[in-house]
CSV table of N, CA and C in Angstrom, one decimal:
chain,number,residue,atom,x,y,z
A,57,MET,N,22.6,-105.0,126.6
A,57,MET,CA,24.2,-104.6,126.4
A,57,MET,C,23.7,-102.9,126.5
A,58,LYS,N,24.8,-102.2,126.9
A,58,LYS,CA,24.1,-100.7,127.3
A,58,LYS,C,25.7,-100.3,126.1
A,59,THR,N,25.3,-99.7,125.3
A,59,THR,CA,26.5,-98.9,124.4
A,59,THR,C,27.0,-97.7,125.2
A,60,VAL,N,28.1,-97.8,126.0
A,60,VAL,CA,29.1,-97.0,126.2
A,60,VAL,C,29.7,-95.8,125.5
A,61,GLU,N,30.2,-95.9,124.4
A,61,GLU,CA,30.7,-94.7,123.7
A,61,GLU,C,30.6,-95.4,121.9
A,62,ASP,N,29.9,-94.3,121.2
A,62,ASP,CA,30.1,-95.0,119.5
A,62,ASP,C,31.2,-93.8,118.9
A,63,LYS,N,32.3,-94.4,118.3
A,63,LYS,CA,33.2,-93.8,117.6
A,63,LYS,C,33.5,-94.6,116.8
A,64,PRO,N,34.3,-94.1,115.3
A,64,PRO,CA,34.5,-95.0,114.0
A,64,PRO,C,35.9,-95.3,114.3
A,65,VAL,N,36.5,-96.6,114.5
A,65,VAL,CA,37.8,-96.9,114.9
A,65,VAL,C,38.2,-97.6,113.5
A,66,SER,N,39.5,-97.9,113.5
A,66,SER,CA,40.2,-98.0,112.3
A,66,SER,C,40.1,-99.9,112.4
A,67,PHE,N,40.1,-100.2,111.3
A,67,PHE,CA,40.3,-102.1,111.1
A,67,PHE,C,41.8,-102.9,112.2
A,68,SER,N,43.1,-101.9,112.0
A,68,SER,CA,44.4,-102.2,112.5
A,68,SER,C,43.9,-102.0,114.1
A,69,TYR,N,42.9,-101.0,114.3
A,69,TYR,CA,42.4,-100.6,116.2
A,69,TYR,C,42.2,-102.0,116.7
A,70,ALA,N,41.1,-102.3,115.7
A,70,ALA,CA,39.9,-103.5,116.5
A,70,ALA,C,40.6,-104.9,116.3
A,71,LYS,N,41.8,-104.6,115.2
A,71,LYS,CA,41.9,-106.1,115.1
A,71,LYS,C,43.0,-106.2,116.1
A,72,SER,N,43.4,-105.2,116.7
A,72,SER,CA,45.0,-105.8,118.2
A,72,SER,C,44.1,-105.7,119.3
A,73,GLN,N,42.7,-104.8,119.3
A,73,GLN,CA,41.5,-105.2,120.7
A,73,GLN,C,41.0,-106.8,121.1
A,74,LEU,N,41.0,-107.1,119.4
A,74,LEU,CA,40.6,-108.2,119.9
A,74,LEU,C,41.5,-109.5,119.8
A,75,GLU,N,42.9,-109.3,119.5
A,75,GLU,CA,43.6,-109.8,119.5
A,75,GLU,C,44.2,-110.1,120.7
A,76,LYS,N,43.9,-108.6,121.7
A,76,LYS,CA,44.3,-108.8,123.1
A,76,LYS,C,43.4,-109.5,123.7
A,77,ARG,N,42.0,-109.5,123.4
A,77,ARG,CA,41.1,-110.2,123.9
A,77,ARG,C,41.4,-111.7,123.9
A,78,LYS,N,41.5,-112.2,122.9
A,78,LYS,CA,41.9,-113.5,122.5
A,78,LYS,C,42.8,-114.1,123.5
A,79,LYS,N,44.3,-113.4,123.7
A,79,LYS,CA,44.7,-114.0,124.8
A,79,LYS,C,44.0,-113.8,125.6
A,80,GLU,N,43.4,-112.9,126.4
A,80,GLU,CA,42.9,-113.0,127.6
A,80,GLU,C,41.8,-114.3,128.1
A,81,SER,N,40.9,-114.4,126.9
A,81,SER,CA,40.2,-115.1,127.3
A,81,SER,C,39.4,-115.6,126.0
A,82,GLU,N,38.4,-116.9,125.6
A,82,GLU,CA,38.3,-116.9,124.1
A,82,GLU,C,37.4,-116.3,124.0
A,83,LEU,N,37.6,-115.7,122.2
A,83,LEU,CA,36.1,-114.9,121.7
A,83,LEU,C,35.1,-115.6,121.8
A,84,GLY,N,34.0,-114.7,121.6
A,84,GLY,CA,32.6,-115.2,121.3
A,84,GLY,C,32.6,-115.1,119.5
A,85,TYR,N,31.2,-116.0,119.1
A,85,TYR,CA,31.4,-116.3,117.2
A,85,TYR,C,31.4,-115.2,117.0
A,86,GLU,N,30.7,-113.5,117.2
A,86,GLU,CA,30.7,-112.8,116.4
A,86,GLU,C,32.3,-112.1,116.5
A,87,GLN,N,32.6,-111.7,117.7
A,87,GLN,CA,34.2,-112.0,118.0
A,87,GLN,C,35.5,-112.4,117.1
A,88,GLN,N,35.3,-113.7,116.8
A,88,GLN,CA,35.8,-114.7,116.4
A,88,GLN,C,36.1,-114.2,114.7
A,89,ASN,N,34.5,-114.1,114.1
A,89,ASN,CA,34.5,-113.9,113.2
A,89,ASN,C,34.9,-112.3,112.5
A,90,SER,N,34.8,-111.5,113.4
A,90,SER,CA,35.5,-110.8,113.0
A,90,SER,C,37.0,-110.4,113.1
A,91,LEU,N,37.3,-111.0,113.7
A,91,LEU,CA,38.9,-111.4,114.0
A,91,LEU,C,39.2,-111.8,112.8
A,92,GLU,N,38.6,-112.7,112.4
A,92,GLU,CA,39.0,-113.6,110.7
A,92,GLU,C,39.1,-112.6,109.8
A,93,TYR,N,37.8,-111.8,109.3
A,93,TYR,CA,37.4,-110.9,108.6
A,93,TYR,C,38.8,-110.0,108.4
A,94,LEU,N,39.1,-109.1,109.9
A,94,LEU,CA,40.2,-108.2,110.0
A,94,LEU,C,41.1,-108.6,109.3
A,95,GLU,N,42.2,-109.9,110.1
A,95,GLU,CA,43.3,-110.5,109.4
A,95,GLU,C,43.2,-110.8,107.7
A,96,LYS,N,41.9,-110.9,106.7
A,96,LYS,CA,42.3,-110.5,106.0
A,96,LYS,C,42.1,-109.5,105.0
A,97,PHE,N,40.9,-108.6,105.9
A,97,PHE,CA,41.5,-107.3,105.1
A,97,PHE,C,42.2,-105.8,105.5
A,98,THR,N,42.5,-105.8,106.9
A,98,THR,CA,43.1,-104.8,107.6
A,98,THR,C,44.4,-104.9,106.5
A,99,VAL,N,44.9,-103.7,106.0
A,99,VAL,CA,45.9,-103.2,105.2
A,99,VAL,C,46.8,-102.3,106.0
A,100,LEU,N,47.0,-101.6,106.8
A,100,LEU,CA,47.9,-100.6,107.5
A,100,LEU,C,48.2,-101.6,109.2
A,101,THR,N,49.2,-101.6,109.6
A,101,THR,CA,49.2,-102.0,111.0
A,101,THR,C,48.8,-100.6,111.7
A,102,GLU,N,48.4,-100.6,113.0
A,102,GLU,CA,48.2,-99.2,114.2
A,102,GLU,C,49.3,-98.6,113.8
A,103,ALA,N,50.6,-98.8,114.5
A,103,ALA,CA,51.0,-97.0,114.2
A,103,ALA,C,51.0,-96.8,112.8
A,104,GLU,N,51.1,-97.3,111.6
A,104,GLU,CA,50.7,-96.7,110.2
A,104,GLU,C,49.1,-95.9,110.0
A,105,SER,N,48.4,-96.3,110.7
A,105,SER,CA,47.1,-95.8,110.7
A,105,SER,C,47.0,-94.6,111.7
A,106,GLU,N,47.8,-94.6,112.7
A,106,GLU,CA,47.7,-93.7,113.3
A,106,GLU,C,49.0,-91.9,112.7
A,107,LYS,N,49.4,-92.9,112.2
A,107,LYS,CA,50.2,-91.6,111.2
A,107,LYS,C,49.7,-91.2,110.3
A,108,LEU,N,48.2,-91.7,109.4
A,108,LEU,CA,47.7,-91.4,108.4
A,108,LEU,C,46.6,-90.9,109.0
A,109,LYS,N,46.3,-91.1,110.4
A,109,LYS,CA,45.0,-90.4,110.3
A,109,LYS,C,45.4,-88.6,111.1
A,110,LYS,N,46.6,-88.9,111.7
A,110,LYS,CA,47.0,-87.4,112.0
A,110,LYS,C,47.5,-86.5,110.7
A,111,GLU,N,48.0,-87.4,110.0
A,111,GLU,CA,48.1,-86.4,108.7
A,111,GLU,C,47.1,-86.2,107.8
A,112,LEU,N,45.7,-86.4,107.8
A,112,LEU,CA,44.3,-86.3,107.4
A,112,LEU,C,44.0,-85.3,108.4
A,113,GLU,N,43.8,-85.6,109.6
A,113,GLU,CA,43.4,-84.6,110.6
A,113,GLU,C,44.0,-83.3,110.0
A,114,GLU,N,45.3,-83.2,109.9
A,114,GLU,CA,45.9,-81.9,109.5
A,114,GLU,C,45.2,-81.2,108.8
A,115,LEU,N,44.9,-81.9,108.1
A,115,LEU,CA,44.0,-80.9,106.2
A,115,LEU,C,42.5,-80.4,106.8
A,116,ASN,N,42.6,-80.4,108.3
A,116,ASN,CA,41.5,-79.8,108.6
A,116,ASN,C,39.9,-79.7,107.6
A,117,LEU,N,39.9,-81.0,107.1
A,117,LEU,CA,38.9,-81.0,106.4
A,117,LEU,C,37.7,-82.3,106.6
A,118,LEU,N,37.6,-82.8,106.8
A,118,LEU,CA,37.5,-84.6,106.8
A,118,LEU,C,37.1,-84.8,108.4
A,119,SER,N,35.4,-85.1,108.5
A,119,SER,CA,35.1,-86.1,109.6
A,119,SER,C,35.9,-87.0,109.8
A,120,ASP,N,36.0,-87.8,111.1
A,120,ASP,CA,36.2,-88.8,111.9
A,120,ASP,C,36.2,-89.7,110.7
A,121,GLU,N,34.5,-89.9,110.5
A,121,GLU,CA,34.0,-91.1,110.0
A,121,GLU,C,34.6,-91.1,108.3
A,122,GLN,N,35.1,-89.9,108.3
A,122,GLN,CA,35.5,-90.5,106.4
A,122,GLN,C,37.0,-90.5,106.5
A,123,ILE,N,37.8,-90.4,107.7
A,123,ILE,CA,38.7,-90.2,108.1
A,123,ILE,C,39.1,-91.6,108.1
A,124,ILE,N,38.5,-92.4,109.2
A,124,ILE,CA,38.4,-93.7,109.3
A,124,ILE,C,38.2,-94.6,107.9
A,125,GLU,N,37.4,-94.5,107.3
A,125,GLU,CA,36.9,-95.0,105.9
A,125,GLU,C,38.4,-95.0,104.8
A,126,LEU,N,39.1,-93.7,105.0
A,126,LEU,CA,40.2,-93.5,104.5
A,126,LEU,C,41.6,-94.2,104.4
A,127,ILE,N,41.7,-94.6,105.6
A,127,ILE,CA,42.1,-95.3,106.5
A,127,ILE,C,42.5,-96.9,106.3
A,128,ASN,N,40.7,-97.1,106.2
A,128,ASN,CA,40.9,-98.5,106.1
A,128,ASN,C,40.4,-98.9,105.2
A,129,ASN,N,40.5,-98.4,103.6
A,129,ASN,CA,40.6,-98.6,102.2
A,129,ASN,C,41.5,-98.1,101.7
A,130,VAL,N,42.8,-97.3,102.6
A,130,VAL,CA,43.3,-96.7,102.0
A,130,VAL,C,44.0,-96.6,100.4
A,131,PRO,N,43.1,-95.6,99.6
A,131,PRO,CA,42.7,-95.6,98.3
A,131,PRO,C,44.2,-95.1,97.4
A,132,SER,N,44.5,-95.0,96.7
A,132,SER,CA,45.7,-94.8,95.8
A,132,SER,C,45.7,-94.2,94.8
A,133,LYS,N,44.4,-93.9,94.3
A,133,LYS,CA,43.9,-92.5,93.0
A,133,LYS,C,43.4,-92.1,93.6
A,134,GLU,N,43.1,-91.0,93.1
A,134,GLU,CA,41.8,-89.7,93.1
A,134,GLU,C,40.6,-89.9,93.2
A,135,ASP,N,40.3,-91.0,92.1
A,135,ASP,CA,38.7,-91.3,91.4
A,135,ASP,C,38.2,-92.4,93.3
A,136,LEU,N,39.1,-93.0,93.4
A,136,LEU,CA,39.1,-93.9,94.8
A,136,LEU,C,38.7,-92.9,96.1
A,137,VAL,N,39.4,-92.0,95.7
A,137,VAL,CA,39.3,-90.8,97.1
A,137,VAL,C,37.8,-90.4,97.0
A,138,LYS,N,37.7,-90.1,96.0
A,138,LYS,CA,36.3,-89.7,95.7
A,138,LYS,C,35.5,-90.2,95.9
A,139,THR,N,35.1,-91.5,95.7
A,139,THR,CA,34.2,-92.4,96.2
A,139,THR,C,33.8,-92.7,97.3
A,140,ILE,N,34.9,-92.5,97.6
A,140,ILE,CA,34.9,-93.2,99.4
A,140,ILE,C,34.1,-91.8,99.9
A,141,LEU,N,34.7,-90.7,99.5
A,141,LEU,CA,34.1,-89.3,100.3
A,141,LEU,C,32.5,-89.0,99.6
A,142,SER,N,32.0,-89.4,98.6
A,142,SER,CA,31.1,-89.1,97.8
A,142,SER,C,29.8,-89.8,98.6
A,143,LYS,N,30.3,-90.8,99.4
A,143,LYS,CA,29.3,-91.6,100.1
A,143,LYS,C,28.4,-90.4,101.1
A,144,ASP,N,29.0,-89.0,101.5
A,144,ASP,CA,28.5,-88.4,102.4
A,144,ASP,C,27.6,-87.3,101.3
A,145,LYS,N,27.5,-87.5,100.3
A,145,LYS,CA,26.9,-86.3,99.3
A,145,LYS,C,27.6,-85.6,99.7
A,146,LEU,N,28.9,-85.0,99.5
A,146,LEU,CA,29.3,-84.1,99.9
A,146,LEU,C,30.3,-83.8,98.5
A,147,GLU,N,30.3,-82.5,98.1
A,147,GLU,CA,31.5,-82.2,97.2
A,147,GLU,C,32.4,-81.9,97.1
A,148,PHE,N,33.9,-82.2,97.3
A,148,PHE,CA,35.0,-81.7,97.9
A,148,PHE,C,36.1,-81.1,96.2
A,149,PRO,N,36.4,-80.2,96.6
A,149,PRO,CA,37.3,-79.4,95.4
A,149,PRO,C,38.2,-80.2,94.8
A,150,MET,N,38.5,-80.1,93.6
A,150,MET,CA,39.7,-81.7,93.3
A,150,MET,C,40.8,-80.9,93.5
A,151,ASP,N,41.2,-80.2,94.0
A,151,ASP,CA,42.7,-80.1,94.4
A,151,ASP,C,42.5,-80.7,95.6
A,152,LYS,N,41.4,-80.7,96.8
A,152,LYS,CA,41.3,-81.0,97.9
A,152,LYS,C,41.3,-83.0,97.5
A,153,ILE,N,41.0,-83.4,96.8
A,153,ILE,CA,40.8,-84.8,96.4
A,153,ILE,C,42.3,-85.3,96.2
A,154,LYS,N,42.9,-84.7,95.2
A,154,LYS,CA,45.0,-85.0,94.6
A,154,LYS,C,45.3,-85.0,96.0
A,155,GLU,N,45.0,-83.9,96.9
A,155,GLU,CA,45.9,-83.8,98.0
A,155,GLU,C,45.8,-84.9,99.7
A,156,ILE,N,44.4,-85.3,99.6
A,156,ILE,CA,44.2,-86.4,100.0
A,156,ILE,C,45.1,-87.4,99.6
A,157,ALA,N,44.8,-87.8,98.2
A,157,ALA,CA,45.1,-88.8,97.8
A,157,ALA,C,46.7,-88.9,97.7
A,158,LYS,N,47.6,-88.3,97.6
A,158,LYS,CA,48.7,-87.6,97.3
A,158,LYS,C,49.1,-88.5,99.4
A,159,ILE,N,48.1,-88.2,100.4
A,159,ILE,CA,48.9,-88.9,101.3
A,159,ILE,C,48.6,-89.8,101.4
A,160,THR,N,47.2,-90.5,100.8
A,160,THR,CA,46.9,-91.8,101.3
A,160,THR,C,47.5,-92.7,100.5
A,161,LYS,N,48.3,-92.9,98.9
A,161,LYS,CA,49.2,-93.2,98.5
A,161,LYS,C,50.6,-93.6,99.2
A,162,LYS,N,51.3,-93.0,99.8
A,162,LYS,CA,51.8,-93.1,100.5
A,162,LYS,C,51.8,-94.6,101.4
A,163,TYR,N,50.6,-94.9,101.9
A,163,TYR,CA,50.3,-96.0,102.6
A,163,TYR,C,50.1,-97.2,102.4
A,164,ALA,N,49.3,-96.9,100.8
A,164,ALA,CA,48.8,-98.3,99.9
A,164,ALA,C,50.1,-98.8,99.5
A,165,LYS,N,49.3,-100.1,99.6
A,165,LYS,CA,50.3,-101.4,99.7
A,165,LYS,C,50.1,-102.0,98.7
């Protein structure tokens, strides 16, 4: 199998794609397992994910991968934002961490 495109996607997007595929035909073993996982751990709807993505992109601070990590985890506290972003070994100023946390907190459930 050849990879056509490699880009990060949110849990909600992946879940909706697998649900569409399930309606069309039977899912393979890996796809079914992925769908079950996403049904348990997807926090936001696809519309909410898109809104959050746009808000985070407007900061012009984060990579696509970082934005998707924040969408998938929806951290409600500054220390959680810092932990997620520290994966890339980059230091963000505390005022930027607070700004990101303020945005993601609105979507946390």
